[in-house]
mmCIF file of C-alpha atoms in Angstrom:
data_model
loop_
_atom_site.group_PDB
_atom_site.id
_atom_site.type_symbol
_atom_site.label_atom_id
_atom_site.label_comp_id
_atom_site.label_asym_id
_atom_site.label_seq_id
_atom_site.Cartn_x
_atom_site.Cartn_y
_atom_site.Cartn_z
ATOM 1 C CA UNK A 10 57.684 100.907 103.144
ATOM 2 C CA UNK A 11 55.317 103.863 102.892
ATOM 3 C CA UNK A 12 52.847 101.313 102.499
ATOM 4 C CA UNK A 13 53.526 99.666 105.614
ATOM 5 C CA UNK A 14 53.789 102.715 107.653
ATOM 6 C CA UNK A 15 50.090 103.745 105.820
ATOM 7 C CA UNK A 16 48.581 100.312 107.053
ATOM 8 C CA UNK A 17 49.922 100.303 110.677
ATOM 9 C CA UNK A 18 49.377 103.615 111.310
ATOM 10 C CA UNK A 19 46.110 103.710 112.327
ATOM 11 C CA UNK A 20 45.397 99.891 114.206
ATOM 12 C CA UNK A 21 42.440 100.301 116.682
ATOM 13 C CA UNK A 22 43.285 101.014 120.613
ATOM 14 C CA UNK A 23 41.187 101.982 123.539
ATOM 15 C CA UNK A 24 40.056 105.196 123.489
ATOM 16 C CA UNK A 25 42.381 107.827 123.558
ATOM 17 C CA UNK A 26 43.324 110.893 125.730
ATOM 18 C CA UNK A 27 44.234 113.355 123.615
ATOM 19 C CA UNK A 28 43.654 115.782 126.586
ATOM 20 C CA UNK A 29 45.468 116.369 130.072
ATOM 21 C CA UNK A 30 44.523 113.745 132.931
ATOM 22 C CA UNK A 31 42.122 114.857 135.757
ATOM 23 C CA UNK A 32 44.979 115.309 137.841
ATOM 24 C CA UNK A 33 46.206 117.852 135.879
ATOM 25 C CA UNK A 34 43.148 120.237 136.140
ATOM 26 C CA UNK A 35 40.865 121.450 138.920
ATOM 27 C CA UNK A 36 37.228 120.628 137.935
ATOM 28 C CA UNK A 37 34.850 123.074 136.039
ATOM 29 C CA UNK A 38 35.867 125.500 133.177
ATOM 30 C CA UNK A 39 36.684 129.237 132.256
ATOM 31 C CA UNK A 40 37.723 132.166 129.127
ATOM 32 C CA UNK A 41 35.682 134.772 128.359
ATOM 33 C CA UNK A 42 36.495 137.679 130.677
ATOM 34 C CA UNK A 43 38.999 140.087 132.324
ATOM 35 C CA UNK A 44 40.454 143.630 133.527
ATOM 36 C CA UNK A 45 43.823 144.951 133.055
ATOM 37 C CA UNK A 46 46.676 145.806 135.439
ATOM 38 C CA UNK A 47 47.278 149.079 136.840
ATOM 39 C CA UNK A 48 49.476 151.291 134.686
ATOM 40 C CA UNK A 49 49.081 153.699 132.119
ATOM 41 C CA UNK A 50 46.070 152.370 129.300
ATOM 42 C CA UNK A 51 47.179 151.484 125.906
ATOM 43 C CA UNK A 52 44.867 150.301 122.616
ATOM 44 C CA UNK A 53 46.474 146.790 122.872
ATOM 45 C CA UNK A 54 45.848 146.190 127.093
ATOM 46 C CA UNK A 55 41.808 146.014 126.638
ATOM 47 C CA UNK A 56 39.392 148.374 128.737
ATOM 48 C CA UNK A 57 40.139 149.530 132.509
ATOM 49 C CA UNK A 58 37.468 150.638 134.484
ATOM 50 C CA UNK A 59 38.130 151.457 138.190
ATOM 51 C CA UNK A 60 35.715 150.536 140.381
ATOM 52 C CA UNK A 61 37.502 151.920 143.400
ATOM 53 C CA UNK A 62 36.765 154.930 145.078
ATOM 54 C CA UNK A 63 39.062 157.968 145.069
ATOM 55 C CA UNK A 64 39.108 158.686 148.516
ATOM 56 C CA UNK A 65 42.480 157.660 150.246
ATOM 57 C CA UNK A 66 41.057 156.160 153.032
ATOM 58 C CA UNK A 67 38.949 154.189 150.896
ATOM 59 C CA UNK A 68 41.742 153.217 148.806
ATOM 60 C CA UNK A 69 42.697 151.360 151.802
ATOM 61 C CA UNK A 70 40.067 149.381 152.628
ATOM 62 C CA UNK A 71 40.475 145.410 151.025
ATOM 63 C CA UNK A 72 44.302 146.625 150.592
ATOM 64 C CA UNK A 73 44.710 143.049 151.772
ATOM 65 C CA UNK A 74 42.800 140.219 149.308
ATOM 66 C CA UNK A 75 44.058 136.805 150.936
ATOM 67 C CA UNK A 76 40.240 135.925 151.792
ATOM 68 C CA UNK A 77 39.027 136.526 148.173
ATOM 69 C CA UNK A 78 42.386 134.278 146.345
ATOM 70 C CA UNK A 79 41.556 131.693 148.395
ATOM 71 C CA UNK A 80 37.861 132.294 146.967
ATOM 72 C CA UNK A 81 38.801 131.984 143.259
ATOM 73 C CA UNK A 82 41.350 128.917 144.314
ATOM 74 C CA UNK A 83 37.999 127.121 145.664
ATOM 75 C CA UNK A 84 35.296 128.592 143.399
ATOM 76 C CA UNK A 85 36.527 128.912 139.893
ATOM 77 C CA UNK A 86 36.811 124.927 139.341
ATOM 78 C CA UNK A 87 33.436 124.832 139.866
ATOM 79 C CA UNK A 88 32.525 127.682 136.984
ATOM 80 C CA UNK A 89 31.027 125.174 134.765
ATOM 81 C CA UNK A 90 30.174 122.496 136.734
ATOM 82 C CA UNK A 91 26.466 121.938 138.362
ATOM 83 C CA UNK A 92 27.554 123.959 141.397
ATOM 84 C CA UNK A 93 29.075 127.018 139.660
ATOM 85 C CA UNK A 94 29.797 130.207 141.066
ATOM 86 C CA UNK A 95 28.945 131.737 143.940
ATOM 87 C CA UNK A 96 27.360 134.639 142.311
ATOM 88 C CA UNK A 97 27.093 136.580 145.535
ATOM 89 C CA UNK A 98 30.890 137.425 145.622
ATOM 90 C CA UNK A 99 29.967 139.550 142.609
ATOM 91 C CA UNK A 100 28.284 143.034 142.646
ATOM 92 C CA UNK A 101 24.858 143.030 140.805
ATOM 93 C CA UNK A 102 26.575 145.768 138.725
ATOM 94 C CA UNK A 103 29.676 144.312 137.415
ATOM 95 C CA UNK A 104 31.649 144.422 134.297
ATOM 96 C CA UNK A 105 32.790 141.589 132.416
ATOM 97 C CA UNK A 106 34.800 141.954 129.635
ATOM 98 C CA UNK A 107 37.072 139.647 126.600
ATOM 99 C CA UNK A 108 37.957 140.515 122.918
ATOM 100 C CA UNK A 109 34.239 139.561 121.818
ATOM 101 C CA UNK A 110 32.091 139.444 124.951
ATOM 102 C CA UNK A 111 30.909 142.325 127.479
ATOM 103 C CA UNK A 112 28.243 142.428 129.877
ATOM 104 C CA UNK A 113 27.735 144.741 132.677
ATOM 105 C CA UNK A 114 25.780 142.722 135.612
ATOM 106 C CA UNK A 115 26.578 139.407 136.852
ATOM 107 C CA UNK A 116 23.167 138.054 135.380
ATOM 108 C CA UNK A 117 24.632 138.786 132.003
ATOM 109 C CA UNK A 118 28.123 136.893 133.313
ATOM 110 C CA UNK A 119 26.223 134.108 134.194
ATOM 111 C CA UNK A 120 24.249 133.700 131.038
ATOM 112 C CA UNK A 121 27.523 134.137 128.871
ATOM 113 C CA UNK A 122 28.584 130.806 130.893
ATOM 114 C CA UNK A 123 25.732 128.442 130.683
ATOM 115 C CA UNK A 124 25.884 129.774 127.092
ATOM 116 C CA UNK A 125 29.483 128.376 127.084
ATOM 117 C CA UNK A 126 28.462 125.362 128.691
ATOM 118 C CA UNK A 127 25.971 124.369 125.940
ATOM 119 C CA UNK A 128 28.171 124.652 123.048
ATOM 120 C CA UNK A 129 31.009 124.341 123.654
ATOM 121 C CA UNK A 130 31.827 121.838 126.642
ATOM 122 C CA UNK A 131 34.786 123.817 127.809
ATOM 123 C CA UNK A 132 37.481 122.371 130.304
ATOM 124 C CA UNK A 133 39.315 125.172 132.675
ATOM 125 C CA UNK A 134 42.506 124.926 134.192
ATOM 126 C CA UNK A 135 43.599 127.668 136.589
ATOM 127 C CA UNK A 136 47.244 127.964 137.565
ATOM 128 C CA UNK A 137 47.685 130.661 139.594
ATOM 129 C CA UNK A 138 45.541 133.494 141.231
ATOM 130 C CA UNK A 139 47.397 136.507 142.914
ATOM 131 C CA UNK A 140 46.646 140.271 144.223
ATOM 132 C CA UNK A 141 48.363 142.747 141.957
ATOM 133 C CA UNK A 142 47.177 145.832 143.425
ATOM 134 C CA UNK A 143 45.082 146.844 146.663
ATOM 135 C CA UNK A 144 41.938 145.729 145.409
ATOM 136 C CA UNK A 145 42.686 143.925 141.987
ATOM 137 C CA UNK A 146 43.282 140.257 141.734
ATOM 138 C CA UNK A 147 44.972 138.204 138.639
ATOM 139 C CA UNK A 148 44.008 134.893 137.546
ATOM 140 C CA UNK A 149 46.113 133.325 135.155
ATOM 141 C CA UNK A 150 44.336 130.069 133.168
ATOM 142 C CA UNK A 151 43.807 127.908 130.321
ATOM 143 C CA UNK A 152 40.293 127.109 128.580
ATOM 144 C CA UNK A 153 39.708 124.394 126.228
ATOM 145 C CA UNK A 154 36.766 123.929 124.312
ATOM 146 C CA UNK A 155 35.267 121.925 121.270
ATOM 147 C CA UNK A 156 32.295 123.775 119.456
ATOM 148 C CA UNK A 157 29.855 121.236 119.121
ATOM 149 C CA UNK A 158 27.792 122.415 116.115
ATOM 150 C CA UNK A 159 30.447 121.495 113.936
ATOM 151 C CA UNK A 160 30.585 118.164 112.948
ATOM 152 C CA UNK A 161 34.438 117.682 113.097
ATOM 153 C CA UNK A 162 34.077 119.192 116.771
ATOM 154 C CA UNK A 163 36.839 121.282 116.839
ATOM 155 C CA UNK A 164 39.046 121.933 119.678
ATOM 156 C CA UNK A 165 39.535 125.947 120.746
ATOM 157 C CA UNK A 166 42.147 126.891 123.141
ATOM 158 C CA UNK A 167 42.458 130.175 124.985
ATOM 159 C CA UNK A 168 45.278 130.707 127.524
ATOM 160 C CA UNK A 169 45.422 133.882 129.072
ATOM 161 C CA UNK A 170 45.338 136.274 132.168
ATOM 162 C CA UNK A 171 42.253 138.015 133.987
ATOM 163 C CA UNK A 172 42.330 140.892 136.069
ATOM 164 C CA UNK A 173 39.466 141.072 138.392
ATOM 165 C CA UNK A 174 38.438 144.505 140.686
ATOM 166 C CA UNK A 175 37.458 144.432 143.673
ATOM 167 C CA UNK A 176 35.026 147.156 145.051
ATOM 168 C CA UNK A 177 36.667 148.062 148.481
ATOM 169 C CA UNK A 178 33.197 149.189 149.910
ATOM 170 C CA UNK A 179 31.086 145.857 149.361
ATOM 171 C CA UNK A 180 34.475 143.715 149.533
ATOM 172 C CA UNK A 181 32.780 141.947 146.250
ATOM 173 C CA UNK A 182 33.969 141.754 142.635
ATOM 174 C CA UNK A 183 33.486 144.890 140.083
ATOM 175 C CA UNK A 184 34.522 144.276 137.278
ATOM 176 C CA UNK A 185 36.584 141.107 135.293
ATOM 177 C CA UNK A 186 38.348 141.572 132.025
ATOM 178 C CA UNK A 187 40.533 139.078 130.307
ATOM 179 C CA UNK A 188 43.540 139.262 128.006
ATOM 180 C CA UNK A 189 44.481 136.645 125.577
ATOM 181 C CA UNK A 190 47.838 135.627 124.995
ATOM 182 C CA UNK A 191 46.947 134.702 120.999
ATOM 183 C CA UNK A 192 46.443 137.985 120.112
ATOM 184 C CA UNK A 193 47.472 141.708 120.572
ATOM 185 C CA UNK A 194 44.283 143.932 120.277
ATOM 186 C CA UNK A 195 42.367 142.845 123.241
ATOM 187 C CA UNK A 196 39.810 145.758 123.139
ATOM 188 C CA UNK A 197 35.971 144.599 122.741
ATOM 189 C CA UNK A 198 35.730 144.506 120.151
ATOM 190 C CA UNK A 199 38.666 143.041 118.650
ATOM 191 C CA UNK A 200 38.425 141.946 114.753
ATOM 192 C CA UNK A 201 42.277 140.606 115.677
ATOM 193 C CA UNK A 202 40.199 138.186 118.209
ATOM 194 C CA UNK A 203 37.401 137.394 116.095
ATOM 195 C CA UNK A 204 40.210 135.944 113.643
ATOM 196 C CA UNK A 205 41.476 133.819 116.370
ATOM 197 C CA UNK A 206 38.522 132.223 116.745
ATOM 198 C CA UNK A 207 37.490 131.705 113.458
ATOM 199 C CA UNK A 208 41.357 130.045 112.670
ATOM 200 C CA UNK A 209 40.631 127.462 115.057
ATOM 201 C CA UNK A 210 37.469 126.339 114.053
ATOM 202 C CA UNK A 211 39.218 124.784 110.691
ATOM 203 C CA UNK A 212 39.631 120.528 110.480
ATOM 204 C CA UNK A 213 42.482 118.655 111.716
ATOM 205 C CA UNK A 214 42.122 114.920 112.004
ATOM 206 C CA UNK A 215 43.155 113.654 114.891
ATOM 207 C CA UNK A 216 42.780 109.764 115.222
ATOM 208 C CA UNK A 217 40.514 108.553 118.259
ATOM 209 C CA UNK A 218 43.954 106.973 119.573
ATOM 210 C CA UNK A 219 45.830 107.350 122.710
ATOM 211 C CA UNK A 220 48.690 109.980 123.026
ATOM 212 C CA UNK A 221 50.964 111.379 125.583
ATOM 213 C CA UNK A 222 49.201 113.569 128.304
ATOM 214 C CA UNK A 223 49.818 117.383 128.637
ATOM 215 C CA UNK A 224 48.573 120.429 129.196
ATOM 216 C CA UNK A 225 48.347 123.340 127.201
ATOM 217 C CA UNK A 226 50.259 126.577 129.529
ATOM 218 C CA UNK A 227 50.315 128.927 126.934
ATOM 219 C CA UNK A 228 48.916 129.802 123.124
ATOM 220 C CA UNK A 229 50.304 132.318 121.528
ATOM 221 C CA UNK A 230 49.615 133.371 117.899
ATOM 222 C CA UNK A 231 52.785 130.776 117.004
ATOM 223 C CA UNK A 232 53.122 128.474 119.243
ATOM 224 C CA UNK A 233 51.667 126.512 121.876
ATOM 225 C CA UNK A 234 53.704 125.774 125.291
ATOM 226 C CA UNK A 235 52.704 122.541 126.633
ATOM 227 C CA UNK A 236 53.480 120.820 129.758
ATOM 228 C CA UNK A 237 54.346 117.069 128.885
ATOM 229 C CA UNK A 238 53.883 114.019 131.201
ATOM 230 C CA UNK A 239 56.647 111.351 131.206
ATOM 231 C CA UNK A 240 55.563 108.465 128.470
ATOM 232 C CA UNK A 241 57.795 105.406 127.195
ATOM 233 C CA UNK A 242 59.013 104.870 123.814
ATOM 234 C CA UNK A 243 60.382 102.168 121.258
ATOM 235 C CA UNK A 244 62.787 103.529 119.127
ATOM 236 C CA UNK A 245 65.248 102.494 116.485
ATOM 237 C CA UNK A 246 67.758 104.937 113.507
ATOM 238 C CA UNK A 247 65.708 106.532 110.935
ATOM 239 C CA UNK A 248 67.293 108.531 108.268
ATOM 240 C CA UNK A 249 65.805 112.109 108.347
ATOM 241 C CA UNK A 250 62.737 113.962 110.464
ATOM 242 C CA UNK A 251 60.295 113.189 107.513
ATOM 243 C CA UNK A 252 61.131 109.774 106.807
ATOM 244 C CA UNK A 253 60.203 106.704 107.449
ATOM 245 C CA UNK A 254 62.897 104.180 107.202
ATOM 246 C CA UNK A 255 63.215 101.989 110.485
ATOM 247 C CA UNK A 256 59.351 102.614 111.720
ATOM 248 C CA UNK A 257 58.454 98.716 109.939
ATOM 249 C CA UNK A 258 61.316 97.966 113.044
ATOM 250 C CA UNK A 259 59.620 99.692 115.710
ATOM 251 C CA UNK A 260 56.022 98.712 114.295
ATOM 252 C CA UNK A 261 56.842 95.340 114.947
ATOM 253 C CA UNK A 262 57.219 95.348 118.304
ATOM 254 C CA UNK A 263 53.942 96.403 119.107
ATOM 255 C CA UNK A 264 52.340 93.851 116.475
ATOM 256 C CA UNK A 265 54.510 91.100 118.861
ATOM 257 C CA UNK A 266 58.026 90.941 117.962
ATOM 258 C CA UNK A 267 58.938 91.102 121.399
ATOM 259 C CA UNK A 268 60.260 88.139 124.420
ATOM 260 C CA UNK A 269 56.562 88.036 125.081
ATOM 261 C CA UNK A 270 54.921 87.792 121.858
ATOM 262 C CA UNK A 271 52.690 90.626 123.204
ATOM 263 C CA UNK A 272 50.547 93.035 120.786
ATOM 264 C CA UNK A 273 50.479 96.239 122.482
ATOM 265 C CA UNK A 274 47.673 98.671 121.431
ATOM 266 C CA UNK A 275 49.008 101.591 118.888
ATOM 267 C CA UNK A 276 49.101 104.878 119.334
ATOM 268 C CA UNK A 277 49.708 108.428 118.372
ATOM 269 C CA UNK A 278 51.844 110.179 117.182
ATOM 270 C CA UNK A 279 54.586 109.007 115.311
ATOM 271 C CA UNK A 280 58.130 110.690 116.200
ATOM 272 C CA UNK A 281 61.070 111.195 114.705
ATOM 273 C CA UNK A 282 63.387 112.872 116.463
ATOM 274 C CA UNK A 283 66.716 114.810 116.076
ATOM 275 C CA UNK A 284 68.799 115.340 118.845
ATOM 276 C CA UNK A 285 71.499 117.457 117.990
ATOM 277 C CA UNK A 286 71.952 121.105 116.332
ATOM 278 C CA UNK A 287 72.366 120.016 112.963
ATOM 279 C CA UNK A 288 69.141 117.438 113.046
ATOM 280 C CA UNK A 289 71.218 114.825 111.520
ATOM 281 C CA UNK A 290 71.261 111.604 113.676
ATOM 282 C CA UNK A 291 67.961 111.288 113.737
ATOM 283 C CA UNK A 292 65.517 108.154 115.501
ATOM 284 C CA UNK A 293 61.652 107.456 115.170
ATOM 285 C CA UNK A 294 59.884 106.329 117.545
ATOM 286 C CA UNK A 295 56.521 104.943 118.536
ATOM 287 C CA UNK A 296 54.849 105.807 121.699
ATOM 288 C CA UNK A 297 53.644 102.950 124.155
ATOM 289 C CA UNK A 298 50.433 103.204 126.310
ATOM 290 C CA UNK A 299 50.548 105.098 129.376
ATOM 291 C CA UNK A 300 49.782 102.373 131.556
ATOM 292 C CA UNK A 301 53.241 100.647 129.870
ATOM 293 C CA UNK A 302 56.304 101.555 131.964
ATOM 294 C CA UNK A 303 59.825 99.807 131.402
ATOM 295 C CA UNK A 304 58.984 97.353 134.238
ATOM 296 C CA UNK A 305 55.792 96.096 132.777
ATOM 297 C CA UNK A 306 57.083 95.823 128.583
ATOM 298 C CA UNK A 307 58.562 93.206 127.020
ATOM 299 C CA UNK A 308 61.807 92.845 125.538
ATOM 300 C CA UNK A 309 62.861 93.763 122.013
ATOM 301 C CA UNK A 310 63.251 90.629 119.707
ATOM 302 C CA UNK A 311 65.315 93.047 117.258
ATOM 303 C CA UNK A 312 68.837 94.253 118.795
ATOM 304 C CA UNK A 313 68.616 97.086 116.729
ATOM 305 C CA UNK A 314 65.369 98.339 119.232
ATOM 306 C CA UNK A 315 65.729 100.444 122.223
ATOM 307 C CA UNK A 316 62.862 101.081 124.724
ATOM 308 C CA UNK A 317 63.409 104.481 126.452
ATOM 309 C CA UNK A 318 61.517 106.566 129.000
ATOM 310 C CA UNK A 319 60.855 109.978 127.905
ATOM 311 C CA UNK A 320 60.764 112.093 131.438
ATOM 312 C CA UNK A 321 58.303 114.683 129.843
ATOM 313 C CA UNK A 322 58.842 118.464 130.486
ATOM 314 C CA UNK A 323 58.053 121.951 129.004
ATOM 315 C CA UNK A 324 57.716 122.085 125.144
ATOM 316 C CA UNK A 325 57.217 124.712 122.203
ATOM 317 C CA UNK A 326 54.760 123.103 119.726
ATOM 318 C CA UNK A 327 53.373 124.740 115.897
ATOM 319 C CA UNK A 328 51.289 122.492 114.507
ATOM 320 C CA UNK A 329 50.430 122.729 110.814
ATOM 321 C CA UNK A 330 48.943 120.613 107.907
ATOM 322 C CA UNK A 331 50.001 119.217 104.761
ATOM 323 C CA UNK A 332 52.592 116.470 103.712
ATOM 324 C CA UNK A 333 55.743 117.045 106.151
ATOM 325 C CA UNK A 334 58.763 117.067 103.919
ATOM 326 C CA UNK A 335 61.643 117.531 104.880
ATOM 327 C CA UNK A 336 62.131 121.058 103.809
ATOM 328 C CA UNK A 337 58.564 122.210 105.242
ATOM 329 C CA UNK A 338 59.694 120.530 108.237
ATOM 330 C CA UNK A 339 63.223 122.415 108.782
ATOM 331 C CA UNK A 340 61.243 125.775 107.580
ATOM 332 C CA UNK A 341 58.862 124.837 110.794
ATOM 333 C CA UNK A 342 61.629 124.333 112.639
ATOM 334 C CA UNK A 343 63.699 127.234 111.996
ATOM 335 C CA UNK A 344 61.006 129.353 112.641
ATOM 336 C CA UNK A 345 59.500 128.011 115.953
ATOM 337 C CA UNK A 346 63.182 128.124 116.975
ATOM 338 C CA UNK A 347 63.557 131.764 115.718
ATOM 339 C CA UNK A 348 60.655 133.122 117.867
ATOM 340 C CA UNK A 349 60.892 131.062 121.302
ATOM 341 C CA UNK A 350 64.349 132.840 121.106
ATOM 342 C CA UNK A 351 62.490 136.711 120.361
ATOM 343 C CA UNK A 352 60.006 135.830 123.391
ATOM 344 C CA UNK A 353 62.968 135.331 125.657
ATOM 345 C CA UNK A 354 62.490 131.505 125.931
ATOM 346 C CA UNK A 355 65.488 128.872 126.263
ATOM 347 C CA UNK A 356 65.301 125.783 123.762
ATOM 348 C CA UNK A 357 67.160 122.849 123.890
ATOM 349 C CA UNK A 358 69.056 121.277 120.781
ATOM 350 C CA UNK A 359 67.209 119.223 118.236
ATOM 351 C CA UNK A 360 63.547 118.868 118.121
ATOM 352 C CA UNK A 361 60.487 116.444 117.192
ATOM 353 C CA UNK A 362 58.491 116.009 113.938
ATOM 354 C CA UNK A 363 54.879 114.177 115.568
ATOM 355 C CA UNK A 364 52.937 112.641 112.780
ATOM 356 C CA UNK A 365 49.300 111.727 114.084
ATOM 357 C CA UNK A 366 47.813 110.552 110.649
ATOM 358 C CA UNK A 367 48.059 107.770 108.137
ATOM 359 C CA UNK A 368 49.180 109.370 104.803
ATOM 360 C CA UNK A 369 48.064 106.422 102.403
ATOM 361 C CA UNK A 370 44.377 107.739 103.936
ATOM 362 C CA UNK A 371 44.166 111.184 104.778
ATOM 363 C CA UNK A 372 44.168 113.838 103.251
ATOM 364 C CA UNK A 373 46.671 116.492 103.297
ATOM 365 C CA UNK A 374 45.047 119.237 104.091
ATOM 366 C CA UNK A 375 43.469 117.643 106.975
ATOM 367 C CA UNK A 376 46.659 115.974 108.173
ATOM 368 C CA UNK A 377 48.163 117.047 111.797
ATOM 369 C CA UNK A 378 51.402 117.502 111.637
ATOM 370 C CA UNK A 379 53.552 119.195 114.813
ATOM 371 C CA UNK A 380 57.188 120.208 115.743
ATOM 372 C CA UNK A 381 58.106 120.226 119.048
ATOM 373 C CA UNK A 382 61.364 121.755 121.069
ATOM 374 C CA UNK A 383 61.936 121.008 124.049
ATOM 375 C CA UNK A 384 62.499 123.892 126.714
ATOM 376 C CA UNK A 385 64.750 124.534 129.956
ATOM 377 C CA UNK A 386 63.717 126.461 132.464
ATOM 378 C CA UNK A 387 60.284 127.894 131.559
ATOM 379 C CA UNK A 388 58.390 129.417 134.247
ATOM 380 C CA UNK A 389 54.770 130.402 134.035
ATOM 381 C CA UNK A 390 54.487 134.290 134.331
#
């Protein structure tokens, strides 16, 4: 059986999409810079500088930012695109600060981005832009790159806040300092961040297969929240979350064991699944192309097969490496469980073991392994 589930694992299918759809994102890109809100400064909020006069009547002036949100709605997407920024919202003296990047005029700011650009061909996804303060506006976004030098390309994710001034006299940005949620010292600069990048630069092998869409909302130093698109899945009993027993069933189907005869294309990953608080009854599951719904697949030959949409949602992922037994994968588990809980967060019962390699072929310490739980109610602060 193992060796069945090592041969199928990996058939050939058109070429993946391992990341969100375009629909998901507003064009262009963004990471490495922010301010902090108002409030008292502590070692772990990063640098404030005011750029705001002291004067109350200048205080006043810009109280109201409306003009300048819809600005960032419009002109961030295009940050790393061939129009970029319009650089003359910005004050020729303006600082820009992240855990491991400063400069201090928007010439600098716009170097640090085509600098971006070139190696690391980042994707940005901004969710929400608001004023939080008379002349201070918060973005809130997600920036996903791959560092091209490498030759494994590895994929970086930053998801974070930044906190942009706004100098009341010119009515143009001042300064721009972001936060990260990954880590705690956001100071430049921060060894803590340094880490963070270096962590994700190691090798995970991720087959060039198709997977279910989503988009990364948050990454913390645990755990990743993603938001999942719906997808379909054939499923059938399995035995436990690191087994294998009944995925010969479900492989099947897609190799043409269906009403139709039909080979469907295969892709990644492999689920099991427990549903309840004990993780006993456990299925596994293959997922079916995106472009498959349950109006355009064929039947199961095998009674014993169920097709089921999954409606998608808000998940808690860890990833990690390694053969997934079935004690590493309750440990993982336990854990993820254990500090969605301490951050406040509400998960639902059971949870996911995805399997996105072959293990006759890969090795383990290369091997991407993930445990997802779903979540209710999760809003986006």
């Amino acid at each position: 059986m193992a060796t069945a589930f090592a041969d199928q694992f990996l058939r050939p299918v058109p070429a993946g999409l391992r990341r969100p759809p375009a629909a998901l994102k507003p064009a262009g890109t963004f990471l490495l810079l922010r301010r902090l809100p108002a409030g008292p400064l502590t070692r772990t909020a990063g640098p404030r500088r005011r750029c705001v006069a002291k004067s109350p009547s200048v205080e006043k002036v810009g109280a109201d930012q409306k003009d300048l949100v819809e600005f960032l709605y419009a002109d961030l997407p295009h940050l790393f695109d061939e129009q970029g920024i319009d650089r003359t919202k910005y004050d020729d003296r303006v600082m820009f600060r992240d855990p491991i990047t400063r400069h201090d005029t928007i010439d600098g700011y716009l170097f640090n981005i085509r600098l971006l650009k070139l190696l690391f061909r980042p994707d940005f996804y901004l969710h929400r832009v608001r004023q939080t303060g008379p002349n201070e506006i918060t973005t809130r976004w997600t920036m996903v790159m791959r560092f091209m030098l490498l030759p494994w390309k590895p994929e970086l994710v930053f998801t974070g806040t930044s906190v942009m001034g706004v100098n009341p006299q010119t009515q143009k940005f001042c300064s721009h300092v972001d936060v990260w949620d990954s880590i705690q010292d956001n100071d430049y600069f921060s060894l803590e961040g340094l880490i963070d990048v270096l962590k994700q630069l190691r090798i995970y092998k991720t087959p060039e297969l198709e997977t279910p869409k989503y988009l990364i909302l948050k990454r913390t130093a645990i755990y990743e929240i993603r938001k999942y698109e719906p997808f379909v899945v054939v499923e059938t009993e399995g035995d436990k979350l690191s087994g294998s027993s009944g995925f010969n069933n479900v492989a099947g189907y897609i190799f043409g064991k269906n009403s139709s005869t039909e080979k469907i294309p295969m892709t990644t990953p492999v689920f099991t699944q427990a549903v309840d608080d004990k993780l006993s009854k456990v299925s596994i599951q293959i997922v079916l192309p995106m472009d498959k719904d349950l109006g355009n697949l064929p039947s199961p030959s095998a009674e014993a097969l169920n097709l089921r949409k999954v409606e998608g949602g808000i998940a808690a992922v860890t990833k990690f490496s390694g053969k997934p037994t079935e004690e590493i994968v309750l440990n993982k588990e336990r854990a993820l469980r254990s500090a969605i809980l301490k951050d406040g967060l509400s998960p639902q019962q059971g949870c996911l073991l995805a399997r996105y390699n072959d293990p006759g072929s890969t090795n383990s310490f290369i091997m991407r392994n993930e445990v997802l739980i779903w979540l209710n109610d999760f809003t986006l602060e």
